[in-house]
């Protein structure tokens, strides 16, 4: 038998599925991939090729800390696949990163790029560190040494990093500079998500949240919901959640709840998102003590009686424990991997339309692609052009995934995998295996 049994097969064979609420992210990517592979009747060789990361780099990063002592950090860069083009994906800084997470995130980048039709493969990087406890100087030295260690990996035609959790435009600027110093030419296209002064694209910061808004509106149309009558809850008020909340409110939705690390904030009459954004900026980056709303828990936010739920925080938020209590009609996954495989089944049974991460948050990499194109042309687009093209590509990607999921009578998540894996498999067939 070419494929390992996954949750769907276990259901058919009546084996009790293990209840896992904190999944191994690479395994959970594979379980969805398995279902798509079967629908596509992918031959076992292609299956093995497409599921296996092309290269895994693990690097030790010495940093002279502000106290003068050297501290070692562990960094990763996983290139999942380069079939459609140079590999692309963000770098995250967090204390609890592990290799399986980076491998899953790298694979998701491959599928994401294929779904929106940008000519990139997938990659992801990570460094185990706690950026909240590090000074700006320590973060700069960490970033520069990580880049120097991976100097042969990165390149505008090889592997192009971008921001992800706890990394930003400044960190991209340090990568650009370090890379350019080593290669002895200014290479702006080696990273995306950099400051606009250094070749960044207008609209890149807002791109992921804007893409979430695009696909949410498309899903509302499918369900005959009117944006003006829809209520929304957003988990996470970072770059993705805050922009998605703001843009959905601009479209007429009533955003009744948002949350951050300090918990959830609920107001049945609708929250003033602009006010929340200014509040968080002036309150050391948290919503703590915000008074124009009732304080609720993260768990309560997820199960509110709303039309749309946008999980835009982190992995494993919607699990077998709370999926049955979710009342939203649409879930638009701003975060990567917020829903476990078991939760997917419950949501499917309950008729919740889940717009999967690899579609819903692909707006970021789409505008990263626009940035890379602009850097290479040396000609920069207006914000209007960036947004218009992004909206068009996200809508088209939604329609494509929706059509595939209808055709095979599967969820949009499985539809998204079928579309993505099918595209990459076709390209592999054309390229063939170099021997
Ligand atoms: N880190 C973002 C993601 O997960 C963006 C990656 C990119 O722009 O390359 O999609």
XYZ file of N, CA and C and ligand atoms in Angstrom, residues 77 88-92 105 109 112-113 120 123-124 160-165 192-193 204 208 336 361-369, ligand 1:
109
model
N 16.702 26.544 8.067
C 16.109 26.963 6.797
C 15.805 25.676 6.045
N 10.660 30.207 -1.646
C 10.185 31.454 -1.041
C 9.521 31.149 0.284
N 9.762 31.998 1.253
C 9.069 31.828 2.527
C 9.729 32.625 3.633
N 8.966 32.863 4.674
C 9.405 33.734 5.760
C 10.384 33.085 6.715
N 10.837 33.910 7.649
C 11.703 33.457 8.742
C 11.009 33.866 10.039
N 10.841 32.911 10.956
C 10.225 33.284 12.241
C 11.221 33.161 13.392
N 5.771 24.353 7.595
C 5.570 25.711 7.076
C 6.198 25.861 5.681
N 4.269 26.689 2.112
C 4.664 27.736 1.167
C 4.634 27.210 -0.268
N 0.996 27.069 -1.191
C 0.463 28.430 -1.280
C 0.835 29.097 -2.601
N 2.122 28.999 -2.952
C 2.588 29.644 -4.187
C 1.890 29.026 -5.395
N 7.179 30.387 -7.637
C 8.127 30.096 -6.563
C 7.883 28.704 -6.008
N 9.755 27.485 1.044
C 10.815 27.375 2.051
C 10.327 28.036 3.336
N 11.018 27.795 4.413
C 10.740 28.519 5.652
C 11.975 28.489 6.520
N 14.442 33.048 -1.290
C 14.141 34.450 -0.969
C 13.334 34.535 0.328
N 13.966 34.929 1.436
C 13.236 35.042 2.704
C 12.271 36.229 2.743
N 11.472 36.244 3.789
C 10.478 37.311 4.012
C 10.159 37.316 5.510
N 9.395 38.286 5.972
C 9.014 38.281 7.397
C 8.007 37.178 7.715
N 7.996 36.770 8.953
C 6.975 35.859 9.480
C 6.826 36.246 10.949
N 6.421 35.305 11.786
C 6.178 35.622 13.191
C 7.417 36.271 13.845
N 12.043 39.856 0.581
C 10.848 40.695 0.390
C 10.320 41.084 1.765
N 9.412 42.053 1.742
C 8.895 42.548 3.019
C 9.879 43.513 3.652
N 2.789 45.749 0.935
C 3.246 44.432 1.390
C 2.835 44.153 2.839
N -1.276 40.361 3.576
C -1.874 39.114 4.072
C -3.285 39.385 4.586
N -1.119 30.305 9.880
C -0.765 29.021 9.283
C -1.101 27.922 10.283
N -4.255 32.924 3.553
C -3.181 33.869 3.899
C -2.125 33.999 2.812
N -2.485 33.597 1.582
C -1.510 33.651 0.482
C -1.307 35.059 -0.079
N -2.047 36.037 0.443
C -1.869 37.415 -0.032
C -0.469 37.942 0.259
N 0.124 37.483 1.368
C 1.467 37.941 1.738
C 2.488 37.547 0.683
N 2.503 36.284 0.336
C 3.514 35.847 -0.626
C 3.191 36.376 -2.035
N 1.925 36.653 -2.276
C 1.567 37.217 -3.594
C 2.207 38.594 -3.763
N 2.084 39.437 -2.726
C 2.710 40.765 -2.840
C 4.233 40.664 -2.693
N 4.722 39.631 -2.011
C 6.172 39.389 -2.015
C 6.646 39.147 -3.450
N 5.868 38.397 -4.182
C 6.204 38.162 -5.600
C 6.195 39.490 -6.365
N 5.585 34.465 5.995
C 4.534 34.689 5.063
C 3.735 33.410 4.835
O 3.669 32.551 5.684
C 5.030 35.334 3.773
C 6.103 34.594 3.023
C 6.671 35.393 1.861
O 6.202 36.474 1.594
O 7.607 34.866 1.246
O 3.060 33.268 3.858
